[in-house]
Coordinates of C-alpha atoms in Angstrom, one line a residue:
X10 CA -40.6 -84.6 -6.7
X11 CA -42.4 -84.1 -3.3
X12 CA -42.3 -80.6 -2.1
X13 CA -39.9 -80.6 1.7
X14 CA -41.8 -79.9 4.6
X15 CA -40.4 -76.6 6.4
X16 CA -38.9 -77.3 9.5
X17 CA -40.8 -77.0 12.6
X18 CA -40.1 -74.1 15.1
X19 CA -37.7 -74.1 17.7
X20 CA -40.3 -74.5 20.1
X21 CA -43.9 -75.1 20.6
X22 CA -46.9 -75.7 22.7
X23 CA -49.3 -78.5 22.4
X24 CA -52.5 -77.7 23.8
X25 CA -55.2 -80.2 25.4
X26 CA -58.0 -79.9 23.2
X27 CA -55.4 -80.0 20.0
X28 CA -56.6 -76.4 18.6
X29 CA -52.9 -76.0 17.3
X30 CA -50.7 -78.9 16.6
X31 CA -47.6 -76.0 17.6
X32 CA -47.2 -72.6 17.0
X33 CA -43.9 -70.4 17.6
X34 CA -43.5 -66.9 19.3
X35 CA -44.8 -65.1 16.5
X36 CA -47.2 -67.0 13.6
X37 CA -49.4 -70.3 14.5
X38 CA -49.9 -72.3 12.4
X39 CA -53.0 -74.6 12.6
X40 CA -53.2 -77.9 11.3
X41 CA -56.6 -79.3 11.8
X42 CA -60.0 -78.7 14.4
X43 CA -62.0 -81.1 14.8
X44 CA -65.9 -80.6 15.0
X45 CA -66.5 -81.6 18.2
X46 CA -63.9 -79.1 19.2
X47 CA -65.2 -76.2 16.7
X48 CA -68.7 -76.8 18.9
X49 CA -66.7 -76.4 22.5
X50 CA -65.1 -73.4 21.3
X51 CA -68.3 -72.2 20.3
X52 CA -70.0 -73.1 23.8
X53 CA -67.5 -71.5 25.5
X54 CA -68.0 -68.3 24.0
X55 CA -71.6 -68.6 23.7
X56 CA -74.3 -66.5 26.0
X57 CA -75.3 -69.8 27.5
X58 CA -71.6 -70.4 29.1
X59 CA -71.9 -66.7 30.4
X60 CA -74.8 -67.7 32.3
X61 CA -73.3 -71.0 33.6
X62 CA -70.4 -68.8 34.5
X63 CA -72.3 -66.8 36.3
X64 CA -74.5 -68.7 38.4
X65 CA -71.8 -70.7 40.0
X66 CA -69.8 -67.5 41.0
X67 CA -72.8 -66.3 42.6
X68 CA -73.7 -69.1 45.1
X69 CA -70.5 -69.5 46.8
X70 CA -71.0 -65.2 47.1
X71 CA -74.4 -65.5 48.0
X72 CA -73.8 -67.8 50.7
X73 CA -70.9 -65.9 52.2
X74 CA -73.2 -63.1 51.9
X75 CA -76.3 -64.7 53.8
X76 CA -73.6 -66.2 56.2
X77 CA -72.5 -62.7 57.0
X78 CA -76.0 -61.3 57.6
X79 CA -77.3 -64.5 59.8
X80 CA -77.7 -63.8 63.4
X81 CA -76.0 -65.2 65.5
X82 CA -76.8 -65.9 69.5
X83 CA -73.0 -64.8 70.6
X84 CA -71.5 -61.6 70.3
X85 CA -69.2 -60.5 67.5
X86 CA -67.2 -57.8 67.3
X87 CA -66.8 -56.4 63.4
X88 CA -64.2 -54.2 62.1
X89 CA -63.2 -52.4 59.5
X90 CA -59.6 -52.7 57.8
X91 CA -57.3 -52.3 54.7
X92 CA -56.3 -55.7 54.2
X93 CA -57.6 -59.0 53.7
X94 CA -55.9 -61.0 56.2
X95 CA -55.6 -60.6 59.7
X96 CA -53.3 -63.7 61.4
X97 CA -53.5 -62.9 65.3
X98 CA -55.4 -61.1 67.7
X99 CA -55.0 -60.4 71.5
X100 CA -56.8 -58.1 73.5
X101 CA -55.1 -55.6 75.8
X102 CA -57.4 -54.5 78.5
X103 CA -55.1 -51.6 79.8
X104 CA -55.6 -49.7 76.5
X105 CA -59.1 -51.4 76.4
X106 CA -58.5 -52.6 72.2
X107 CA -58.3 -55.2 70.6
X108 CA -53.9 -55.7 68.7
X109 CA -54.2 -57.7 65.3
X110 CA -50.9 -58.5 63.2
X111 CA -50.9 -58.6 59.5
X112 CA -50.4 -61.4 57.1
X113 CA -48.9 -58.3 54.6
X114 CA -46.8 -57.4 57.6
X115 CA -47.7 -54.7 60.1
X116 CA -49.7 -54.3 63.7
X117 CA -53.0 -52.5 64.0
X118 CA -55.3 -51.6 66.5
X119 CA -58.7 -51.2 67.1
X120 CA -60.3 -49.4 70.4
X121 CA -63.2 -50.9 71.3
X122 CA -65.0 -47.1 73.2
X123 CA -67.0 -47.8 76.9
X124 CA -70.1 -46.9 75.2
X125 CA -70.0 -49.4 72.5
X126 CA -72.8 -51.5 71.2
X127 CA -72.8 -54.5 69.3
X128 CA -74.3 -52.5 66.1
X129 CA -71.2 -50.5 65.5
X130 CA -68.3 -51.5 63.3
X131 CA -64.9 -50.6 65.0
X132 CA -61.9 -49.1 62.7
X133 CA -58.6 -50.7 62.9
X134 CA -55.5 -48.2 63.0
X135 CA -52.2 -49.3 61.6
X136 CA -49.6 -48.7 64.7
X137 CA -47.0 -50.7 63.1
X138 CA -45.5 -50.8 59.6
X139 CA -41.6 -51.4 59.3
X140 CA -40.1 -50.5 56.2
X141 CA -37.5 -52.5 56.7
X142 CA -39.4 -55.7 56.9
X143 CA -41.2 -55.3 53.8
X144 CA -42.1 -58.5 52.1
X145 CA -42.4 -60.2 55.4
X146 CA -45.4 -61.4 57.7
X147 CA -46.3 -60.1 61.0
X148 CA -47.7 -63.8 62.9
X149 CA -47.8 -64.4 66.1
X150 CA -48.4 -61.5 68.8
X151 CA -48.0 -61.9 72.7
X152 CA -48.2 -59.2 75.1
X153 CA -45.6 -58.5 78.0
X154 CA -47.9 -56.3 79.8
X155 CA -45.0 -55.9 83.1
X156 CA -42.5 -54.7 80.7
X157 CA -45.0 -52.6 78.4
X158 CA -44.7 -54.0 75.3
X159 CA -45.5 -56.4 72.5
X160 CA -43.8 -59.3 70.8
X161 CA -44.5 -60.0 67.2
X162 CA -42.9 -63.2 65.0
X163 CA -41.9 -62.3 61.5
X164 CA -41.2 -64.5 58.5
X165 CA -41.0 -64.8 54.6
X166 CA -44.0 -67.0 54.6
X167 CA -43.5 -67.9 51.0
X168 CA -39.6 -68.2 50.6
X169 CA -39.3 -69.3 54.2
X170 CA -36.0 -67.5 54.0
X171 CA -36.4 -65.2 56.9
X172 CA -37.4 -65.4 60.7
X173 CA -37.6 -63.4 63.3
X174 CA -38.6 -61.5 66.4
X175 CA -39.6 -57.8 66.9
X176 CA -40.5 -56.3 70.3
X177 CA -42.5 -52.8 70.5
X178 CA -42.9 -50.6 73.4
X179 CA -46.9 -50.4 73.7
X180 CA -47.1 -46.7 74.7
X181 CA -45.4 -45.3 71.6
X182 CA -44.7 -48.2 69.1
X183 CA -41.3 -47.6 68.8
X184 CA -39.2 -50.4 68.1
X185 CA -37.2 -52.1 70.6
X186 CA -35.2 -54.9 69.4
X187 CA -35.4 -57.3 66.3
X188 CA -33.9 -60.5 66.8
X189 CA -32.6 -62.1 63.2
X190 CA -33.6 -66.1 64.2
X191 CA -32.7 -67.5 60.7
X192 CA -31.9 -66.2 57.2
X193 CA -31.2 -67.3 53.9
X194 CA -28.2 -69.3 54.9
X195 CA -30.5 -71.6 57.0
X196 CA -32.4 -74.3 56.6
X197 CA -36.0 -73.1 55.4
X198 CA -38.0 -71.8 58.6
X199 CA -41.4 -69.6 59.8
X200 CA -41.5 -68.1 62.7
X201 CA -45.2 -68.2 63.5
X202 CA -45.7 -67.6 67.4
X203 CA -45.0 -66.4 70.8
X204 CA -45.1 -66.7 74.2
X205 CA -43.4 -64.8 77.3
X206 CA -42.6 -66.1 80.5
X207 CA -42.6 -64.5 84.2
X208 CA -38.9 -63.1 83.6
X209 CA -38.8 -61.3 79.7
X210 CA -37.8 -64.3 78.1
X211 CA -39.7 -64.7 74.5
X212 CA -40.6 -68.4 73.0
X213 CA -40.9 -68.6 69.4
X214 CA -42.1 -71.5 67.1
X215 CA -40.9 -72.6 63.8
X216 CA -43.9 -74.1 61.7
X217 CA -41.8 -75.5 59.3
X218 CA -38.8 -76.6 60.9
X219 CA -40.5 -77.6 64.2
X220 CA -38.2 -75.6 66.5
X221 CA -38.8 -73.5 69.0
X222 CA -36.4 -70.8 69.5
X223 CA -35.5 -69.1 73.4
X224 CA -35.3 -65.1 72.7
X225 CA -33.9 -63.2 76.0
X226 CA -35.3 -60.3 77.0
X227 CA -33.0 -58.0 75.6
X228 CA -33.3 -59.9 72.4
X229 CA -30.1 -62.2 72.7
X230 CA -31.0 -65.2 70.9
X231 CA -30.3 -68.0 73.9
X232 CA -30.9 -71.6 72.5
X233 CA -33.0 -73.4 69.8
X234 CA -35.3 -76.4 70.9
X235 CA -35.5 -79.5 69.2
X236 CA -37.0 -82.8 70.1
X237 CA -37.7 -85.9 67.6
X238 CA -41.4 -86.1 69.6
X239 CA -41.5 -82.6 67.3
X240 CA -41.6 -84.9 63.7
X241 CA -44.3 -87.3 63.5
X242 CA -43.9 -90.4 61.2
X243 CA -46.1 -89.2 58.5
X244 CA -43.7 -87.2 56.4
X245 CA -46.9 -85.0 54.9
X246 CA -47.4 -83.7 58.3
X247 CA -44.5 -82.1 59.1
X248 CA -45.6 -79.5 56.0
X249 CA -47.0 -77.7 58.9
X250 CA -45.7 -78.1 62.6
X251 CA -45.1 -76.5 65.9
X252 CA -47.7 -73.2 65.8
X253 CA -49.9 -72.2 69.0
X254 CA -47.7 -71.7 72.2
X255 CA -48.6 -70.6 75.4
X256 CA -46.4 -69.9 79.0
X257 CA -48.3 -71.8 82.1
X258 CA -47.7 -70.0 85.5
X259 CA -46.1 -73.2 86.8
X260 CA -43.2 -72.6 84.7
X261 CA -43.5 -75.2 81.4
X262 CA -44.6 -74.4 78.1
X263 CA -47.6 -76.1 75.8
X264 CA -47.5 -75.9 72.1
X265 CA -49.7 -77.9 69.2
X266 CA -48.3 -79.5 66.1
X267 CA -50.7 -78.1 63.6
X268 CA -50.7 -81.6 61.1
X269 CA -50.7 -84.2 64.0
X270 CA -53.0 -82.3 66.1
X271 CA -50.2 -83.3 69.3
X272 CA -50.2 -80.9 72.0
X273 CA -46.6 -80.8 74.1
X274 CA -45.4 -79.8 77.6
X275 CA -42.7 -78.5 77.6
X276 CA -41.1 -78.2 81.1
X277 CA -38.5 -75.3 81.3
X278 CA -37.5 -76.6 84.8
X279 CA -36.2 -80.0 83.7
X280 CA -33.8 -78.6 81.2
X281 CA -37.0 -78.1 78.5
X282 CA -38.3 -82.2 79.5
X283 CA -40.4 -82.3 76.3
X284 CA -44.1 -84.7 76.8
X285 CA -46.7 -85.5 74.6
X286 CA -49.7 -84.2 76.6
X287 CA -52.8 -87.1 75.7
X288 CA -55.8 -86.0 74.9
X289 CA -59.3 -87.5 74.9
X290 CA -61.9 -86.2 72.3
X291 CA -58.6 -85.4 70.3
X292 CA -56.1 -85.1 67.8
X293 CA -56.4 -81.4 67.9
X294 CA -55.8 -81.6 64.0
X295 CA -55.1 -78.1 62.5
X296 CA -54.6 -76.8 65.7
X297 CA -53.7 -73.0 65.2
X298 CA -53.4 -70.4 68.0
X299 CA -53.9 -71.2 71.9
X300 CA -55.2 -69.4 74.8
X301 CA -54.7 -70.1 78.4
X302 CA -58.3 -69.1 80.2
X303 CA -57.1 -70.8 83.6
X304 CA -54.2 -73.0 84.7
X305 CA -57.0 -76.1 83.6
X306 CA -58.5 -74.9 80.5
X307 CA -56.9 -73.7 77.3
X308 CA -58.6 -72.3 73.9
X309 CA -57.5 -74.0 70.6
X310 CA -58.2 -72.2 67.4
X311 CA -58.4 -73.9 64.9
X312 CA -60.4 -75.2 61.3
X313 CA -63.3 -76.5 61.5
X314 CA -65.0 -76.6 64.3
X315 CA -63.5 -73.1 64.9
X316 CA -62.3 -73.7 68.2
X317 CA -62.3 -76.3 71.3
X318 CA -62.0 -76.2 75.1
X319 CA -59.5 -78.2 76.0
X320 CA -59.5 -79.5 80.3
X321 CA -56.5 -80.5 82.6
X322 CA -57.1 -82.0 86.3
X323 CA -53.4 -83.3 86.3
X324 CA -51.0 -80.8 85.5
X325 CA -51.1 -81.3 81.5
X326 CA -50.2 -84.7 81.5
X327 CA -53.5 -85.6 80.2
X328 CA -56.2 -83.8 79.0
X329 CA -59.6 -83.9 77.6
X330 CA -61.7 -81.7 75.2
X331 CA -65.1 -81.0 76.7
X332 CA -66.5 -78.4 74.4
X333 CA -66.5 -77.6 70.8
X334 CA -67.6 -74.1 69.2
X335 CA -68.6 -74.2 65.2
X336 CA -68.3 -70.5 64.4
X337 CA -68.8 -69.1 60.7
X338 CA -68.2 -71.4 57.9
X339 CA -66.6 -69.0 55.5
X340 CA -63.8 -67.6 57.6
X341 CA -61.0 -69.4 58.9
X342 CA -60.3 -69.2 63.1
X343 CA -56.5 -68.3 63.7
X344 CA -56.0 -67.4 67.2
X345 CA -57.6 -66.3 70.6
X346 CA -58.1 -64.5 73.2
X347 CA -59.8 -63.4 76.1
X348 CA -61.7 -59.6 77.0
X349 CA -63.7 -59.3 80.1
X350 CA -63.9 -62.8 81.0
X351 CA -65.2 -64.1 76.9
X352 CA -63.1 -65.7 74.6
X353 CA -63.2 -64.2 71.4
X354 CA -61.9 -66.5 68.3
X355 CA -59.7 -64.1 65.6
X356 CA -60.5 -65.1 62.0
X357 CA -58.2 -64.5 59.1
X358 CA -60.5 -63.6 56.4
X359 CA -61.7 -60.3 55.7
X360 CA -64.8 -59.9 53.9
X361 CA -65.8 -56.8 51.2
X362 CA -64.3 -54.4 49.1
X363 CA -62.9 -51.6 49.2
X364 CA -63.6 -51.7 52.9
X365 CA -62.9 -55.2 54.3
X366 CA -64.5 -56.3 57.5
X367 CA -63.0 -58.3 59.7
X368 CA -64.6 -60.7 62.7
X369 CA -63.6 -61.6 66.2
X370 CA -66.5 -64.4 67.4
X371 CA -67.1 -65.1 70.8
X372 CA -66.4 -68.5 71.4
X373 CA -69.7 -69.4 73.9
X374 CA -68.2 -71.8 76.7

């Protein structure tokens, strides 16, 4: 009589290269390996695959590392800090330092001394750390330098399940409103950044529900802004959408898609008249952070090249880009801003262990 086969497990795993035919949570039971696969597993514990290993993890370090050490003919400004990403940067002239957020969540500062040279690595400080936004992203930063403080978005950047916006008083960092701008029982959102205009009021973009929402400045929220110019055909590009946004002294707003590259006006005097601005040289594809230099010029952040100079004669209607800066390869340009008259491009990457260093590239006009 032939012998019954035992049952199989309750549940098993089959693996590519067939080295078990199943095995159960506590005994696996092999069925058959094939030479060919014998001689893989052998390779791939052999001295030979060590070396292989080895070699190509070493030339993506070594190039970071020869990267790090080329020079450069424009000024960078290094810093030391204890995290690896860095989203935003703005420099704020009256406390003469440079105000970075963090992708872990938090605000910190580096001073930037009158006798500094271009040798020295700065130190950030860490002026802001919530408790009560643990798990959540510090974005976006703008400074509100008539009312003394600084505006910060916040999100769950992986759950999308929570935005908002936090204001701080720039003298002592105490906190001065948070504005709750969507939660869990919202559709998914990231608040990613801000802008202020003349009279307190805070604007705040939604990279993944391509909003923009009207913060008062008290922290009422006021209105949400939607516009279908906001959702481009291509569904894949909506993945990422409204992000850099900056308040132009003749009242209107302009903000970049970050997939379509499409940079808006957005005209708060005509009831928030919503254009696409066109732009020659462009898209502005991945698009990040903006910075306004003039009422004609504005910075884009963005991949690769690490930023562009983008040039109005009409009022943002149209627009063209007439320069392009490649900065470092291996870092990843986020935001903007300008100290003493230069443009410096905030990168998100820090590099080194345990101390990371962090770069803010001048972006040579």
């Amino acid at each position: 009589m032939q012998k019954k086969q035992p049952a199989p497990p309750p549940f098993g795993l089959y693996l590519n290269l067939s080295f078990f035919s199943y095995f159960d949570s506590t005994t696996p039971i092999i069925t058959h390996i094939t030479v060919k696969e014998k001689g893989m597993a052998l390779w791939f514990c052999s001295a030979r695959f060590l070396v292989f290993l080895f070699i190509v993890s070493a030339l993506p370090i070594a190039y970071i590392i020869s990267q790090e050490r080329a020079k450069t003919d424009h000024h960078v400004f290094h810093y030391h800090s204890s995290g690896f990403f860095r989203e935003c940067a703005k420099w704020d002239d009256q406390g003469r330092r440079f105000l970075v957020s963090f992708l872990e969540g938090g605000v910190g500062e580096i001073h930037v001394p009158q006798n500094y040279t271009p040798d020295v690595v700065l130190q950030e400080v860490t002026v802001v750390k919530d408790s009560d936004l643990t798990g959540n992203a510090s974005n976006g930063i703008a400074l509100d330098r008539p009312r003394n403080r600084l505006l910060l978005a916040v999100a769950d950047v992986l759950g999308n399940r929570y935005s908002g916006l936090a204001a701080y008083d720039l003298s002592t960092w105490k906190r001065l409103f948070l504005t709750k701008l969507s939660g869990p029982g919202d559709e998914k959102s990231m608040a990613d950044d801000v802008a202020v205009d003349a009279d307190g009021n805070a604007y705040v973009t939604d990279v993944k529900g391509s909003k923009i929402w009207k913060v008062g400045v008290d922290g009422e929220l006021l209105s949400t802004l939607t516009n279908p110019l906001f959702t481009p055909k291509e569904w894949y590009k909506s993945l990422l959408g409204l992000n850099g946004i900056v308040y132009h002294p003749d009242g209107y707003l302009i903000v970049i898609h970050t997939l379509s590259g499409n940079l808006f006006k957005i005209d708060l005097a005509k009831g928030d008249e919503v254009k696409l601005i066109e732009v020659a040289g462009g898209p502005l594809a991945f698009g990040d952070g903006l910075e306004l230099i003039s009422p004609t010029k504005l910075v884009v952040a963005a991949g690769n090249p690490s930023g562009r100079l983008v040039e109005s004669t009409d009022g943002w209607e149209t627009a063209s880009v007439v320069a392009k800066f490649k900065g470092p390869m291996h870092r990843l340009a986020t935001a903007a801003t300008v100290k003493d008259g230069k443009v410096y491009l905030n990168h998100m990457f820090g590099m080194g262990y345990p101390r990371k260093t962090h770069a803010l590239v001048e972006f040579v006009l």
